[in-house]
């Protein structure tokens, strides 16, 4: 990615589904190499925000620029600069892990796709299972392979949608180490999560998204972690009461 | 251009490797097409009805119905585990995804047809070998149109809950010109008419092939978008 002041720049972003405001006037920017963690209760619009920023969904209004590209234009060059880990693994169940990554390497136009695929498989600790069908993988292994798929082309910007979901302690540590390495290499990262300790530990900025809005956005150095934690739990509880679930 | 062709080739390669491992698509299409032909062969008295008159219709019913199974499966594979989302995130033009899937479908259907044609020849006691060249041209033209439109509509219907029902409902009415052309040309070939003498039908079928591919190129971007 060429040197751009803001890797991600979002202005008055809105996404409406009928009467539901999934994203409601979000503004923020992330400089190259910054790591933003977005917390929020279920249904706060975090996944929609990531879908808009990765060009998978069009916003209703507002602007968003990622790696200097307007996300609404669907520019292929923008997709070279981003990697996305979502709830779905985006892996073909009947292909092996090596075949999956070779396929995505070819789709990205990478030279020596097999070598690249083997390298990232080793990085996520799946070398012994490289020739096994993805269908036989556990949730944690799938998530690690999904990470490998997302970083295969060495993107400058990463979007991670609740990447710790369903991972055991070992897989969580592997993912954290991998994210830390990417952060050290000045990759811009936007991650949504419910895991307070993991989320606060790695980020430079933290946000709390509630009912489509950023109710809180601050540099991590200015955040009292205990106060933020109680604020987050209040938001989750209020959301549950609003939905009639209660605590 | 090189990257574009490589991306198309990668999709075809991926579909082939998947099919080699699962063998679900070809076997399902082949068995279905064979069943259609068997049902007709037992319901028609070929000593009364001329095989070259009813045969072409039966052959294309078998191809189209079996092909629909293949088309339904084609984009279902991409929906599983959100793979289509993964495809949407690679720096590929959406038409490369379309052409990759179109070529895969075309090859799988052609393989099924190549297995069905000899069986059709045996069951209907028709000599296809002396008309093989023109017949393959007609089968290719018909199959190309079917796959061009079918690939587009299967990508559209893959987002629907009722996709297995919606695909044939959307596909078959639009396929009528191609089906009529393919059936008429197949019948004429079996009657010994030269390809050169049926240019009107070839023109019609080829025109619809081109129209469906053109419409797909223009609309696939919007159809694949969530």
Coordinates of C-alpha atoms in Angstrom, one line a residue:
Chain A
X1 CA 0.0 0.0 0.0
X2 CA 1.3 3.4 -0.9
X3 CA 1.8 5.8 2.0
X4 CA -1.7 7.1 2.8
X5 CA -2.3 9.1 6.0
X6 CA -5.4 7.2 7.0
X7 CA -5.6 3.5 6.1
X8 CA -9.3 3.7 7.0
X9 CA -11.4 6.8 7.0
X10 CA -15.1 6.7 7.8
X11 CA -17.5 9.6 7.7
X12 CA -21.2 9.7 8.7
X13 CA -21.5 6.1 7.7
X14 CA -25.1 4.6 7.8
X15 CA -26.6 1.3 6.8
X16 CA -30.3 0.8 7.1
X17 CA -32.3 -2.4 6.6
X18 CA -35.9 -1.4 6.5
X19 CA -36.5 0.4 9.8
X20 CA -33.4 -1.1 11.4
X21 CA -30.4 1.1 11.6
X22 CA -27.5 -1.3 11.6
X23 CA -24.8 1.4 11.3
X24 CA -26.0 4.8 12.3
X25 CA -23.6 7.7 11.6
X26 CA -20.2 6.3 12.4
X27 CA -17.1 8.5 12.1
X28 CA -13.5 7.4 12.7
X29 CA -10.2 7.0 11.1
X30 CA -7.3 4.6 11.5
X31 CA -3.7 5.5 10.6
X32 CA -1.5 2.9 9.0
X33 CA -0.4 0.3 11.6
X34 CA -3.1 1.2 14.1
X35 CA -5.2 -1.5 15.8
X36 CA -8.9 -0.7 16.6
X37 CA -11.0 -3.1 18.7
X38 CA -14.7 -2.7 18.5
X39 CA -16.8 -4.1 21.3
X40 CA -20.6 -4.2 21.3
X41 CA -23.6 -6.3 22.2
X42 CA -25.0 -8.7 19.7
X43 CA -26.9 -6.9 17.0
X44 CA -25.0 -3.6 17.5
X45 CA -24.0 -3.5 13.8
X46 CA -20.3 -4.6 14.1
X47 CA -20.5 -7.2 11.4
X48 CA -22.3 -4.8 9.1
X49 CA -19.6 -2.3 9.6
X50 CA -16.9 -4.8 8.6
X51 CA -19.0 -5.9 5.6
X52 CA -19.3 -2.3 4.4
X53 CA -15.5 -1.6 4.9
X54 CA -14.6 -4.8 3.0
X55 CA -16.8 -3.9 0.1
X56 CA -19.3 -6.7 0.6
X57 CA -22.2 -4.5 1.4
X58 CA -23.1 -1.0 0.1
X59 CA -23.7 1.7 2.8
X60 CA -27.0 3.6 2.7
X61 CA -25.2 6.9 3.1
X62 CA -21.9 8.4 4.2
X63 CA -18.4 7.6 2.9
X64 CA -15.8 5.1 3.7
X65 CA -12.3 4.9 2.3
X66 CA -10.1 1.9 2.8
X67 CA -6.4 2.0 1.6
X68 CA -7.4 5.2 -0.2
X69 CA -10.2 3.6 -2.2
X70 CA -13.9 4.4 -1.9
X71 CA -15.5 1.2 -0.7
X72 CA -18.6 1.7 -2.8
X73 CA -16.6 1.5 -6.0
X74 CA -15.7 -2.1 -5.5
X75 CA -12.2 -1.6 -6.8
X76 CA -10.2 -4.9 -7.2
X77 CA -7.1 -3.0 -6.1
X78 CA -8.7 -2.3 -2.8
X79 CA -9.3 -6.0 -2.3
X80 CA -5.6 -6.6 -2.7
X81 CA -5.0 -4.5 0.3
X82 CA -7.5 -6.1 2.7
X83 CA -7.9 -9.5 4.4
X84 CA -11.1 -10.5 6.1
X85 CA -11.9 -13.1 8.8
X86 CA -15.6 -13.4 9.3
X87 CA -18.0 -15.8 11.0
X88 CA -17.8 -18.0 7.9
X89 CA -14.5 -19.6 7.1
X90 CA -14.8 -19.2 3.3
X91 CA -13.0 -22.5 2.9
X92 CA -14.0 -25.4 0.6
X93 CA -14.9 -28.4 2.8
X94 CA -13.8 -31.0 0.2
X95 CA -10.5 -29.5 -0.6
X96 CA -7.4 -30.0 1.6
X97 CA -6.0 -27.0 3.5
X98 CA -3.1 -26.8 0.9
X99 CA -5.5 -26.9 -2.0
X100 CA -7.7 -24.2 -0.4
X101 CA -4.9 -21.8 0.1
X102 CA -3.4 -22.6 -3.4
X103 CA -6.7 -21.7 -4.9
X104 CA -6.9 -18.4 -3.1
X105 CA -3.3 -17.7 -3.8
X106 CA -4.0 -18.1 -7.6
X107 CA -7.1 -15.9 -7.3
X108 CA -4.9 -13.2 -5.7
X109 CA -2.4 -13.6 -8.6
X110 CA 0.5 -14.5 -6.3
X111 CA 3.7 -15.9 -7.7
X112 CA 4.5 -19.5 -6.6
X113 CA 1.1 -20.2 -5.0
X114 CA 2.2 -23.6 -3.5
X115 CA 5.2 -22.1 -1.7
X116 CA 3.1 -19.2 -0.4
X117 CA 0.4 -21.5 0.8
X118 CA 2.8 -23.9 2.5
X119 CA 4.5 -20.9 4.3
X120 CA 1.3 -19.6 5.8
X121 CA 0.1 -23.1 6.7
X122 CA 3.3 -23.5 8.7
X123 CA 2.8 -20.1 10.3
X124 CA -0.6 -21.1 11.7
X125 CA 0.7 -24.5 12.8
X126 CA -1.3 -26.7 10.4
X127 CA 1.6 -28.2 8.5
X128 CA 0.9 -31.8 9.7
X129 CA -2.7 -31.4 8.4
X130 CA -1.9 -29.7 5.1
X131 CA -3.1 -32.7 3.0
X132 CA -6.2 -33.4 5.0
X133 CA -9.7 -32.3 3.8
X134 CA -11.0 -29.2 5.6
X135 CA -14.2 -31.1 6.3
X136 CA -12.3 -33.1 9.0
X137 CA -11.0 -30.0 10.8
X138 CA -12.1 -28.8 14.3
X139 CA -13.5 -25.3 14.8
X140 CA -10.1 -24.0 16.1
X141 CA -8.3 -25.5 13.1
X142 CA -10.8 -24.0 10.7
X143 CA -10.3 -20.6 12.3
X144 CA -6.5 -20.9 12.0
X145 CA -6.8 -21.8 8.4
X146 CA -9.2 -19.0 7.8
X147 CA -6.6 -16.6 9.2
X148 CA -4.1 -18.2 6.9
X149 CA -6.4 -17.5 4.0
X150 CA -6.9 -13.9 5.0
X151 CA -3.2 -13.1 5.4
X152 CA -2.0 -15.2 2.4
X153 CA -1.5 -12.1 0.2
X154 CA 0.1 -10.1 3.0
X155 CA -2.7 -7.4 3.1
X156 CA -2.0 -4.0 4.7
X157 CA -5.4 -3.9 6.4
X158 CA -7.1 -6.7 8.3
X159 CA -10.8 -7.0 9.3
X160 CA -11.5 -9.6 11.9
X161 CA -15.1 -10.3 13.0
X162 CA -15.1 -12.0 16.3
X163 CA -12.0 -14.2 15.6
X164 CA -11.8 -15.7 19.0
X165 CA -15.3 -17.3 18.9
X166 CA -15.1 -21.1 19.5
X167 CA -11.4 -21.2 20.0
X168 CA -9.8 -23.2 22.8
X169 CA -7.0 -21.7 24.9
X170 CA -4.2 -22.9 22.7
X171 CA -5.9 -21.7 19.5
X172 CA -6.6 -18.3 21.2
X173 CA -2.9 -17.9 22.0
X174 CA -1.8 -18.9 18.5
X175 CA -4.2 -16.3 17.1
X176 CA -3.1 -13.6 19.6
X177 CA 0.6 -14.2 18.7
X178 CA -0.2 -14.1 15.1
X179 CA -2.1 -10.8 15.4
X180 CA 0.7 -9.4 17.5
X181 CA 3.2 -10.2 14.7
X182 CA 0.9 -8.5 12.2
X183 CA 0.6 -5.5 14.4
X184 CA 4.4 -5.3 14.9
X185 CA 4.7 -5.4 11.1
X186 CA 2.5 -2.2 11.0
X187 CA -0.6 -3.9 9.6
X188 CA -3.8 -1.9 10.2
X189 CA -6.3 -4.0 12.1
X190 CA -9.9 -3.6 12.9
X191 CA -11.3 -6.3 15.1
X192 CA -14.7 -6.9 16.7
X193 CA -14.8 -9.1 19.7
X194 CA -16.6 -9.9 22.9
X195 CA -13.4 -11.0 24.6
X196 CA -12.5 -8.0 26.8
X197 CA -9.0 -9.1 27.9
X198 CA -7.9 -10.1 24.3
X199 CA -9.5 -7.1 22.7
X200 CA -8.0 -4.5 25.1
X201 CA -4.6 -6.2 25.3
X202 CA -3.6 -5.8 21.7
X203 CA -5.3 -2.6 20.5
X204 CA -4.2 1.0 20.1
X205 CA -7.8 2.3 20.0
X206 CA -11.0 1.0 21.5
X207 CA -14.6 1.6 20.5
X208 CA -18.0 0.5 21.9
X209 CA -20.7 0.2 19.3
X210 CA -24.3 0.3 20.5
X211 CA -27.3 0.3 18.3
X212 CA -25.3 1.2 15.2
X213 CA -23.4 4.1 16.8
X214 CA -19.9 4.4 18.3
X215 CA -21.0 5.2 21.9
X216 CA -17.3 5.3 22.9
X217 CA -14.0 5.7 20.9
X218 CA -10.7 6.5 22.6
X219 CA -7.0 5.7 22.5
X220 CA -6.2 2.8 24.7
X221 CA -3.8 4.9 26.7
X222 CA -6.7 7.1 27.9
X223 CA -8.9 4.2 28.8
X224 CA -9.5 2.9 32.3
X225 CA -9.9 -0.8 31.6
X226 CA -12.1 -1.5 34.6
X227 CA -14.4 1.4 33.8
X228 CA -14.6 0.3 30.1
X229 CA -15.4 -3.2 31.1
X230 CA -18.3 -2.1 33.3
X231 CA -19.5 0.3 30.6
X232 CA -19.4 -2.6 28.1
X233 CA -21.3 -4.9 30.4
X234 CA -23.9 -2.2 31.0
X235 CA -24.4 -1.9 27.3
X236 CA -24.8 -5.6 26.9
X237 CA -27.3 -5.7 29.8
X238 CA -29.3 -2.8 28.5
X239 CA -29.4 -4.4 25.1
X240 CA -30.7 -7.7 26.6
X241 CA -33.3 -5.8 28.6
X242 CA -34.4 -4.0 25.5
X243 CA -34.7 -7.4 23.8
X244 CA -36.7 -8.7 26.8
X245 CA -34.1 -11.3 27.7
X246 CA -32.9 -9.8 31.0
X247 CA -29.8 -11.0 32.8
Chain B
X1 CA -5.4 -10.2 -18.9
X2 CA -3.1 -13.0 -17.6
X3 CA -4.4 -12.7 -14.1
X4 CA -8.0 -12.7 -15.4
X5 CA -7.4 -16.0 -17.3
X6 CA -5.5 -17.4 -14.3
X7 CA -8.4 -16.7 -12.1
X8 CA -10.9 -18.4 -14.4
X9 CA -8.5 -21.4 -14.6
X10 CA -8.2 -21.5 -10.8
X11 CA -12.0 -21.7 -10.4
X12 CA -12.2 -24.5 -13.0
X13 CA -9.3 -26.3 -11.3
X14 CA -11.0 -26.0 -7.9
X15 CA -14.3 -27.3 -9.2
X16 CA -12.6 -30.2 -10.9
X17 CA -10.5 -31.2 -7.8
X18 CA -13.7 -31.0 -5.7
X19 CA -15.6 -33.2 -8.2
X20 CA -12.8 -35.7 -8.4
X21 CA -12.9 -36.2 -4.7
X22 CA -16.7 -36.2 -4.2
X23 CA -18.0 -37.6 -7.6
X24 CA -21.4 -36.2 -6.6
X25 CA -22.2 -34.0 -9.5
X26 CA -21.3 -36.2 -12.5
X27 CA -22.8 -39.3 -11.0
X28 CA -26.1 -37.6 -10.1
X29 CA -26.4 -36.0 -13.5
X30 CA -25.6 -39.2 -15.3
X31 CA -28.0 -41.4 -13.3
X32 CA -30.8 -38.8 -13.8
X33 CA -30.3 -38.5 -17.5
X34 CA -30.2 -42.3 -17.9
X35 CA -33.4 -42.7 -15.9
X36 CA -35.2 -40.2 -18.1
X37 CA -34.1 -42.1 -21.3
X38 CA -35.1 -45.4 -19.7
X39 CA -38.5 -44.2 -18.7
X40 CA -39.2 -42.9 -22.2
X41 CA -37.8 -46.0 -23.9
X42 CA -40.3 -48.2 -22.0
X43 CA -43.2 -45.9 -22.7
X44 CA -42.7 -45.6 -26.5
X45 CA -43.3 -48.3 -29.0
X46 CA -40.4 -47.7 -31.5
X47 CA -42.0 -50.1 -34.0
X48 CA -44.8 -47.5 -34.4
X49 CA -43.0 -44.2 -33.7
X50 CA -39.9 -43.2 -35.7
X51 CA -37.0 -42.9 -33.3
X52 CA -35.5 -39.9 -35.1
X53 CA -38.8 -38.0 -34.5
X54 CA -39.1 -38.6 -30.7
X55 CA -35.5 -39.2 -29.9
X56 CA -34.2 -35.6 -30.1
X57 CA -36.9 -34.3 -27.7
X58 CA -36.2 -37.1 -25.2
X59 CA -32.4 -36.6 -25.5
X60 CA -32.7 -32.8 -24.7
X61 CA -35.2 -33.4 -21.9
X62 CA -32.6 -35.7 -20.3
X63 CA -29.8 -33.2 -20.9
X64 CA -31.7 -30.2 -19.5
X65 CA -33.2 -31.9 -16.4
X66 CA -29.9 -33.6 -15.5
X67 CA -28.1 -30.3 -16.2
X68 CA -30.4 -28.4 -13.8
X69 CA -29.2 -30.7 -11.0
X70 CA -25.7 -29.8 -11.9
X71 CA -26.4 -26.1 -12.0
X72 CA -28.2 -26.2 -8.6
X73 CA -25.1 -27.9 -7.1
X74 CA -22.7 -25.6 -8.8
X75 CA -23.4 -22.4 -6.7
X76 CA -24.5 -24.4 -3.6
X77 CA -20.8 -25.4 -3.4
X78 CA -19.9 -21.7 -3.2
X79 CA -22.5 -20.9 -0.6
X80 CA -21.3 -23.6 1.8
X81 CA -19.1 -22.1 4.5
X82 CA -19.4 -18.6 2.9
X83 CA -17.0 -19.5 0.1
X84 CA -18.8 -17.0 -2.2
X85 CA -17.9 -14.3 0.2
X86 CA -14.3 -15.5 0.0
X87 CA -14.5 -15.2 -3.8
X88 CA -16.0 -11.7 -3.6
X89 CA -13.0 -10.6 -1.5
X90 CA -10.3 -11.6 -4.0
X91 CA -9.2 -9.0 -6.5
X92 CA -11.1 -10.6 -9.3
X93 CA -13.5 -9.1 -11.7
X94 CA -16.9 -10.6 -11.1
X95 CA -17.1 -11.7 -14.7
X96 CA -14.0 -14.0 -14.1
X97 CA -16.0 -15.7 -11.4
X98 CA -18.9 -16.1 -13.8
X99 CA -16.8 -17.4 -16.7
X100 CA -15.0 -19.8 -14.3
X101 CA -18.3 -21.3 -13.1
X102 CA -19.6 -21.3 -16.7
X103 CA -16.7 -23.3 -18.0
X104 CA -16.9 -25.7 -15.1
X105 CA -20.6 -26.3 -15.8
X106 CA -20.0 -26.6 -19.5
X107 CA -17.3 -29.2 -19.1
X108 CA -19.3 -31.3 -16.5
X109 CA -22.4 -31.2 -18.6
X110 CA -20.4 -32.1 -21.8
X111 CA -18.8 -35.1 -20.0
X112 CA -22.3 -36.3 -18.9
X113 CA -23.6 -35.9 -22.4
X114 CA -20.7 -37.8 -23.9
X115 CA -21.6 -40.8 -21.6
X116 CA -25.3 -40.5 -22.4
X117 CA -25.0 -40.2 -26.2
X118 CA -23.8 -43.8 -26.8
X119 CA -26.6 -45.2 -24.5
X120 CA -29.1 -43.1 -26.4
X121 CA -27.8 -44.6 -29.6
X122 CA -28.1 -48.2 -28.3
X123 CA -31.6 -47.7 -26.7
X124 CA -33.1 -45.9 -29.7
X125 CA -31.2 -48.0 -32.3
X126 CA -30.1 -44.8 -34.0
X127 CA -26.7 -44.5 -35.9
X128 CA -25.2 -41.4 -34.3
X129 CA -21.6 -42.2 -35.5
X130 CA -22.3 -41.2 -39.1
X131 CA -23.6 -37.8 -37.9
X132 CA -21.2 -37.4 -35.0
X133 CA -19.5 -34.2 -36.1
X134 CA -22.6 -32.1 -36.7
X135 CA -24.3 -33.6 -33.7
X136 CA -21.5 -32.5 -31.4
X137 CA -21.7 -29.0 -32.8
X138 CA -25.4 -28.9 -32.1
X139 CA -25.0 -30.4 -28.6
X140 CA -22.3 -27.8 -27.9
X141 CA -24.4 -24.9 -29.0
X142 CA -27.4 -26.0 -26.9
X143 CA -25.3 -26.8 -23.9
X144 CA -23.5 -23.5 -24.1
X145 CA -26.7 -21.5 -24.0
X146 CA -28.1 -23.7 -21.2
X147 CA -24.9 -23.2 -19.1
X148 CA -24.6 -19.4 -19.9
X149 CA -28.1 -18.7 -18.7
X150 CA -28.1 -21.4 -16.0
X151 CA -24.9 -20.2 -14.4
X152 CA -26.3 -16.7 -14.1
X153 CA -29.6 -17.8 -12.7
X154 CA -28.1 -20.3 -10.3
X155 CA -26.0 -17.5 -8.9
X156 CA -29.2 -15.5 -8.5
X157 CA -31.3 -18.3 -7.0
X158 CA -28.5 -19.5 -4.7
X159 CA -29.5 -16.7 -2.3
X160 CA -33.1 -17.9 -2.1
X161 CA -34.5 -20.4 0.3
X162 CA -36.5 -22.0 -2.5
X163 CA -33.5 -22.2 -4.9
X164 CA -34.2 -25.8 -6.1
X165 CA -37.7 -24.7 -7.2
X166 CA -36.8 -21.2 -8.4
X167 CA -34.0 -22.2 -10.7
X168 CA -36.1 -24.3 -13.1
X169 CA -39.0 -21.8 -12.9
X170 CA -36.7 -19.0 -14.0
X171 CA -34.6 -21.0 -16.4
X172 CA -36.9 -23.1 -18.5
X173 CA -39.1 -20.3 -20.0
X174 CA -36.0 -18.3 -21.0
X175 CA -34.4 -21.4 -22.5
X176 CA -37.3 -22.1 -24.9
X177 CA -35.6 -20.6 -28.0
X178 CA -32.5 -22.6 -27.4
X179 CA -34.4 -25.8 -26.7
X180 CA -36.5 -25.5 -29.8
X181 CA -33.4 -24.8 -31.9
X182 CA -31.4 -27.7 -30.4
X183 CA -34.2 -30.2 -30.7
X184 CA -35.0 -29.2 -34.3
X185 CA -31.4 -29.3 -35.4
X186 CA -30.8 -32.7 -33.7
X187 CA -33.9 -34.1 -35.5
X188 CA -32.7 -32.8 -38.8
X189 CA -29.2 -34.2 -38.3
X190 CA -30.6 -37.7 -37.5
X191 CA -32.6 -37.3 -40.8
X192 CA -29.3 -36.8 -42.6
X193 CA -29.6 -33.1 -43.3
X194 CA -26.3 -31.3 -43.5
X195 CA -25.4 -28.5 -41.0
X196 CA -25.0 -26.1 -43.8
X197 CA -28.7 -26.5 -44.6
X198 CA -29.8 -25.5 -41.1
X199 CA -28.0 -22.2 -40.8
X200 CA -31.2 -20.5 -39.7
X201 CA -31.4 -22.7 -36.6
X202 CA -27.7 -22.5 -35.9
X203 CA -27.9 -18.7 -36.2
X204 CA -30.9 -18.6 -33.8
X205 CA -29.2 -20.8 -31.2
X206 CA -25.8 -19.1 -31.5
X207 CA -27.5 -15.7 -31.2
X208 CA -29.2 -16.6 -28.0
X209 CA -25.9 -18.1 -26.6
X210 CA -24.3 -14.7 -27.3
X211 CA -27.2 -12.7 -25.9
X212 CA -27.3 -14.8 -22.6
X213 CA -23.5 -14.4 -22.2
X214 CA -23.8 -10.7 -22.9
X215 CA -26.6 -10.2 -20.4
X216 CA -24.6 -12.2 -17.8
X217 CA -21.5 -10.0 -18.2
X218 CA -23.7 -6.9 -17.7
X219 CA -25.6 -8.2 -14.7
X220 CA -23.3 -10.5 -12.7
X221 CA -21.8 -7.7 -10.7
X222 CA -25.2 -6.8 -9.3
X223 CA -26.4 -10.4 -8.9
X224 CA -23.3 -11.4 -6.9
X225 CA -23.5 -8.4 -4.6
X226 CA -25.3 -9.1 -1.3

